[in-house]
mmCIF file of C-alpha atoms and ligand atoms in Angstrom:
data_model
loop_
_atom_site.group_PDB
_atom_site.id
_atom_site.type_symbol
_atom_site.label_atom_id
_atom_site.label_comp_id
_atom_site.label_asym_id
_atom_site.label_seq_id
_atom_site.Cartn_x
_atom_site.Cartn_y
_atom_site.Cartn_z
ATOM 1 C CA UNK O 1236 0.000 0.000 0.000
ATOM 2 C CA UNK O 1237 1.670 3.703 -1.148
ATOM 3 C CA UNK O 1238 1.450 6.333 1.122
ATOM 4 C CA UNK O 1239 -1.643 7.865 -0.981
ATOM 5 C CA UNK O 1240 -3.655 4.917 -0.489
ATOM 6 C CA UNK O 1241 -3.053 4.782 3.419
ATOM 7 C CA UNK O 1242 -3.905 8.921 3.624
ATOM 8 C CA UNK O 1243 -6.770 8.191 1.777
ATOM 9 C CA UNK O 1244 -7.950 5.428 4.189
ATOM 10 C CA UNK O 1245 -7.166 7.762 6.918
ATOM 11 C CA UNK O 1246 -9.334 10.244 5.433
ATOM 12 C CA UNK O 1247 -12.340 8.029 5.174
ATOM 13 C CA UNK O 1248 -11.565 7.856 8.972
ATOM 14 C CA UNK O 1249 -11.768 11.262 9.304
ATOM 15 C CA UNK O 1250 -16.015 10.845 7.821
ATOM 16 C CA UNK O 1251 -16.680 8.794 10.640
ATOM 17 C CA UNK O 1252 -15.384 11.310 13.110
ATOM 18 C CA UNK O 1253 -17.240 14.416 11.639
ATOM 19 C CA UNK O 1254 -20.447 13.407 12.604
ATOM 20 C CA UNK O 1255 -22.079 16.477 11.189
ATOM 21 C CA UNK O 1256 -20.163 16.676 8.287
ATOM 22 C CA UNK O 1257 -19.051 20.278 8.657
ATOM 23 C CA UNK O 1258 -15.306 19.138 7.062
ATOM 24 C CA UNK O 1259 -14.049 19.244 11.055
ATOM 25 C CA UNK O 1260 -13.771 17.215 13.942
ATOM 26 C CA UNK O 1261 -15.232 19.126 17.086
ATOM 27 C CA UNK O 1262 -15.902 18.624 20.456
ATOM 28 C CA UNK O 1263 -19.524 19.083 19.513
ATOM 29 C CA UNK O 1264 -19.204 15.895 17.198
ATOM 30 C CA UNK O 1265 -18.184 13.532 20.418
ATOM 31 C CA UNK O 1266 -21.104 14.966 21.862
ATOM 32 C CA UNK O 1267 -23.466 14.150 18.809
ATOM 33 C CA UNK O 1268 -22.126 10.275 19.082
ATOM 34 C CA UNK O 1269 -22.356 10.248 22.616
ATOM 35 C CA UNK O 1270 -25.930 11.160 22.683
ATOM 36 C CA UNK O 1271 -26.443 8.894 19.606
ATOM 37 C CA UNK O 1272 -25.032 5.787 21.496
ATOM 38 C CA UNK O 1273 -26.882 6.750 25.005
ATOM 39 C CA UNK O 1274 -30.334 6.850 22.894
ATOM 40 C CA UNK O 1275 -29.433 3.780 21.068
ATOM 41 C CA UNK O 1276 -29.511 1.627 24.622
ATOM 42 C CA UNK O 1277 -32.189 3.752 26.034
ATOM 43 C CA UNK O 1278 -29.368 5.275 28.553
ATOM 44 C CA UNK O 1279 -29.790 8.153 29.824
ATOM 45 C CA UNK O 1280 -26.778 10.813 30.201
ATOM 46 C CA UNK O 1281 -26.682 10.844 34.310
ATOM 47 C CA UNK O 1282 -26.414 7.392 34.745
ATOM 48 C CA UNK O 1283 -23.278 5.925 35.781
ATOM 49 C CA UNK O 1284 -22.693 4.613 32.225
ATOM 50 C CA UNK O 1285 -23.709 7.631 30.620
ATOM 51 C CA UNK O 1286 -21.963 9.969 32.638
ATOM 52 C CA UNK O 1287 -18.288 7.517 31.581
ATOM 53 C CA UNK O 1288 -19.491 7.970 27.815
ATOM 54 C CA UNK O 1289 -18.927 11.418 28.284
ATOM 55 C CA UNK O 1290 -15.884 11.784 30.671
ATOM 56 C CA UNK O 1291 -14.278 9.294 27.841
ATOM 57 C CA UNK O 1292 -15.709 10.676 24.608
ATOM 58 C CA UNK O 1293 -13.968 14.344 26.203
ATOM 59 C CA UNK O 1294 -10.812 12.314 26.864
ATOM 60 C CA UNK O 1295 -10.971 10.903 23.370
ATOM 61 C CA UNK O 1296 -11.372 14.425 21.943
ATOM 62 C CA UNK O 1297 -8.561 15.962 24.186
ATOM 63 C CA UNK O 1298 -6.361 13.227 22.775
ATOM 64 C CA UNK O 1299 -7.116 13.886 19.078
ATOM 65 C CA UNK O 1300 -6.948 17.525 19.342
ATOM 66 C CA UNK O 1301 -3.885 17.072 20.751
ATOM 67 C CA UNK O 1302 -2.333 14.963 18.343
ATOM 68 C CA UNK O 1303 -4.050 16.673 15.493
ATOM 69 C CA UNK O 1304 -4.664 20.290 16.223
ATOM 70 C CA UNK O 1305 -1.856 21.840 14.977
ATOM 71 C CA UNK O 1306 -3.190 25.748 14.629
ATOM 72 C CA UNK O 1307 -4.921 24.945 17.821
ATOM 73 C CA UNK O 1308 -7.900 26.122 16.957
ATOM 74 C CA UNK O 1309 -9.825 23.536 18.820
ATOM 75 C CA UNK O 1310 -11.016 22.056 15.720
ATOM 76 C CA UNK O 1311 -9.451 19.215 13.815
ATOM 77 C CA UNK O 1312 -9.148 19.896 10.221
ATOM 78 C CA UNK O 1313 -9.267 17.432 7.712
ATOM 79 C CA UNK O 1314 -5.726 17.973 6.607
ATOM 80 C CA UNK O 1315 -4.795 17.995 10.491
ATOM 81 C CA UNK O 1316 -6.419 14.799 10.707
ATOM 82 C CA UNK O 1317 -4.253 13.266 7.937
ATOM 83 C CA UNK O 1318 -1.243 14.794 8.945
ATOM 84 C CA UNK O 1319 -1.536 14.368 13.212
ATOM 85 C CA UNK O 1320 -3.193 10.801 12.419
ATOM 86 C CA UNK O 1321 -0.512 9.344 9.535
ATOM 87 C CA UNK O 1322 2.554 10.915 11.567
ATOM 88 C CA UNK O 1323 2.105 10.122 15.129
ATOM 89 C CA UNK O 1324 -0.169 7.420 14.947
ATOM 90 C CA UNK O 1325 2.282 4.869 12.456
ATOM 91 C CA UNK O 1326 4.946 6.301 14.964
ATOM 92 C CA UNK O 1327 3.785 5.524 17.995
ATOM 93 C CA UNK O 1328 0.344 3.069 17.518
ATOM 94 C CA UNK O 1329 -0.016 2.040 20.874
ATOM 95 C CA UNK O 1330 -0.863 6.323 21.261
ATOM 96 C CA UNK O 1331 -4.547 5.386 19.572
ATOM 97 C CA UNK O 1332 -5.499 2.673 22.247
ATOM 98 C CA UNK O 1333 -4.501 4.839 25.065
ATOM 99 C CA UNK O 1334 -6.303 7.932 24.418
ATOM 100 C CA UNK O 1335 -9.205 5.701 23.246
ATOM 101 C CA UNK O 1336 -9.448 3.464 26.159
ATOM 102 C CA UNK O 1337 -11.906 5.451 28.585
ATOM 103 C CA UNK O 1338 -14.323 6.221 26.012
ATOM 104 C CA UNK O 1339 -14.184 2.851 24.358
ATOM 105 C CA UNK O 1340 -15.023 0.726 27.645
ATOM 106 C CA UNK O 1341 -17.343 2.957 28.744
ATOM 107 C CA UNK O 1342 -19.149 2.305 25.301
ATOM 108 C CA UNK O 1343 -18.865 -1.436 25.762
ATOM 109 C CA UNK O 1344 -20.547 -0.642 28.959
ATOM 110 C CA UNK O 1345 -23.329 0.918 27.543
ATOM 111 C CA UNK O 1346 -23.584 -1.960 24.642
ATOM 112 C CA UNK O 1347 -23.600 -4.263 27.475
ATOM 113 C CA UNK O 1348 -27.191 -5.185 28.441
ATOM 114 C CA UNK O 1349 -27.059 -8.393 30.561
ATOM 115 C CA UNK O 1350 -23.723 -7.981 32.260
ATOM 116 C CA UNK O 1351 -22.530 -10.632 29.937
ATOM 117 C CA UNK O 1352 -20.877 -8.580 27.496
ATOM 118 C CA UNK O 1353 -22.216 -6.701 24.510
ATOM 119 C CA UNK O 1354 -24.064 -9.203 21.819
ATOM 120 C CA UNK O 1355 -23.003 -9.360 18.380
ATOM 121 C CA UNK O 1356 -26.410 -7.192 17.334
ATOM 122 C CA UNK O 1357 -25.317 -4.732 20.097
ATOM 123 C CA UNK O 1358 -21.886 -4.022 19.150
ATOM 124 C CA UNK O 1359 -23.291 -3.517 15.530
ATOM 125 C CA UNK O 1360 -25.933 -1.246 16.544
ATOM 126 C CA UNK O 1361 -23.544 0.454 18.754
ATOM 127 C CA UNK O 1362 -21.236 0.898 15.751
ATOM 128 C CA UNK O 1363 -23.932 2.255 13.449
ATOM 129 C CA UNK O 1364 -24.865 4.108 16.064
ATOM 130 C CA UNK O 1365 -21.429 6.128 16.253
ATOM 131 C CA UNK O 1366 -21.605 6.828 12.743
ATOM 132 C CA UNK O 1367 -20.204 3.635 11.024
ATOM 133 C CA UNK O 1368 -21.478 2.462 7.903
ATOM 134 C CA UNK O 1369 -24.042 -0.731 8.001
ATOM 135 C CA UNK O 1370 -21.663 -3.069 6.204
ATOM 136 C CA UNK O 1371 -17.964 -2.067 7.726
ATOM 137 C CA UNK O 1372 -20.431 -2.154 11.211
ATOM 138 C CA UNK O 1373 -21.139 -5.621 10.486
ATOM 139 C CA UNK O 1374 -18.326 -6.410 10.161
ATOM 140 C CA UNK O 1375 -16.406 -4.706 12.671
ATOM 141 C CA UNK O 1376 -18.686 -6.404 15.342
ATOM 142 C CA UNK O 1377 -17.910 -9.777 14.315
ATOM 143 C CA UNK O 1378 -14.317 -8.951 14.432
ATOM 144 C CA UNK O 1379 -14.951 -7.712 18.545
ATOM 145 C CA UNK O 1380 -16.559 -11.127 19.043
ATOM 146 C CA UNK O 1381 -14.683 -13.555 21.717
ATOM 147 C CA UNK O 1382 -15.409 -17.496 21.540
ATOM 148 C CA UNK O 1383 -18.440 -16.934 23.226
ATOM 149 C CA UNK O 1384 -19.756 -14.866 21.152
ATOM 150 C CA UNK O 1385 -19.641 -11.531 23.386
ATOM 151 C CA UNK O 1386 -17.263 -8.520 23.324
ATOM 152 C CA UNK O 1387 -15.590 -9.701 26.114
ATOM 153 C CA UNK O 1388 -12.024 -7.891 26.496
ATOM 154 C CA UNK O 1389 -11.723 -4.940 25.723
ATOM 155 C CA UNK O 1390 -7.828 -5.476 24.694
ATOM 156 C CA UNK O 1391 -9.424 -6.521 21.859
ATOM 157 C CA UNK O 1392 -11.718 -4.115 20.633
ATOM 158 C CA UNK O 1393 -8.506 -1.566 21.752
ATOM 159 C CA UNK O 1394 -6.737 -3.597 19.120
ATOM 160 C CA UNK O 1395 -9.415 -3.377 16.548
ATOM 161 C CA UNK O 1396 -9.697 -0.053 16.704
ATOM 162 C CA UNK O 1397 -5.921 0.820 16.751
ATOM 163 C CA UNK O 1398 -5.784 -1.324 13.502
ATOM 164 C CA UNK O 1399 -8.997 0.130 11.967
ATOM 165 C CA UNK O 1400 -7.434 3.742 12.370
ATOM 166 C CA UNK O 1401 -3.849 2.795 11.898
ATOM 167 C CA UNK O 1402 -3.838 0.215 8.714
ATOM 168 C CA UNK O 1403 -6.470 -0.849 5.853
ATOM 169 C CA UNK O 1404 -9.172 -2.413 7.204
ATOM 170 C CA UNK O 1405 -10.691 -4.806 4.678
ATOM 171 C CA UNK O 1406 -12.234 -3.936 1.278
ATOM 172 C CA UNK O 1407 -16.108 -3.735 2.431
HETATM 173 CA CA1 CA V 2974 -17.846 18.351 12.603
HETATM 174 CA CA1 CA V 2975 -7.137 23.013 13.996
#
């Protein structure tokens, strides 16, 4: 894969983020797929779970922007997206998982609706719920799947994610 073909990926990364499609990432746009996620599970925003959406969507945006927002501007552009995300993240990968790891449990927490673990069907509608489309949300939740057939350890959606923002994911 050239170096065009992974910045393009990258960029179709960068679609998922911008939930309003305003051509930048925003704090408002964690919000959006926050409140998406929390209606999607019937959950509301004080709750315990709802209330660790948000402290690690803000983490998750804190981390970006500071990877990403070079002008500082407190919006991520798309060509601060390509730039912050190809540089630092095939530099340091392990940087993804870390300042996605609040935000991401807390969402398997919210997928989670009999303390077993989210269901295949949950982690799919939790997906499409934060803005991923049907098919790559299909799939992605049958990649999260332990033997069990539960998101179980969240090492492993962490690694899923790294490698969904960090190297091609499948042709879908
Ligand atoms: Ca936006
Ligand atoms: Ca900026």
């Amino acid at each position: 894969m050239d170096s065009a073909e992974y910045e393009r990926r990258i960029a179709a990364r960068f679609a998922t983020f911008d939930q309003d499609r305003n051509g930048y990432i925003a704090r408002d746009d964690f919000g959006t797929a926050t409140k998406a996620l929390l209606a999607e599970f019937g959950t509301t925003p004080r709750s315990d779970k709802g209330q660790a959406l948000y402290i690690g969507a803000e983490a998750l945006w804190q981390g970006m922007a500071g990877i990403a927002d070079v002008d500082g501007d407190q919006r991520v552009s798309r060509d601060e997206f390509i730039t912050g995300a190809v540089k630092r993240l095939r530099d340091n990968p392990e940087r993804f998982a870390e300042i996605a790891r609040p935000f991401l449990r807390a969402a398997i927490a919210v997928a989670d609706e009999d303390g077993q673990g989210p269901t295949a069907e949950a982690a799919e509608r939790a997906l499409r719920a934060l803005g991923v489309a049907p098919e790559a949300a299909a799939m992605g939740a049958a990649a999260l799947l332990d033997g069990n057939g539960r998101v179980a350890r969240e090492d492993r959606v962490l690694e899923v994610f790294a490698e969904y923002f960090t190297t091609p994911a499948p042709d879908a």
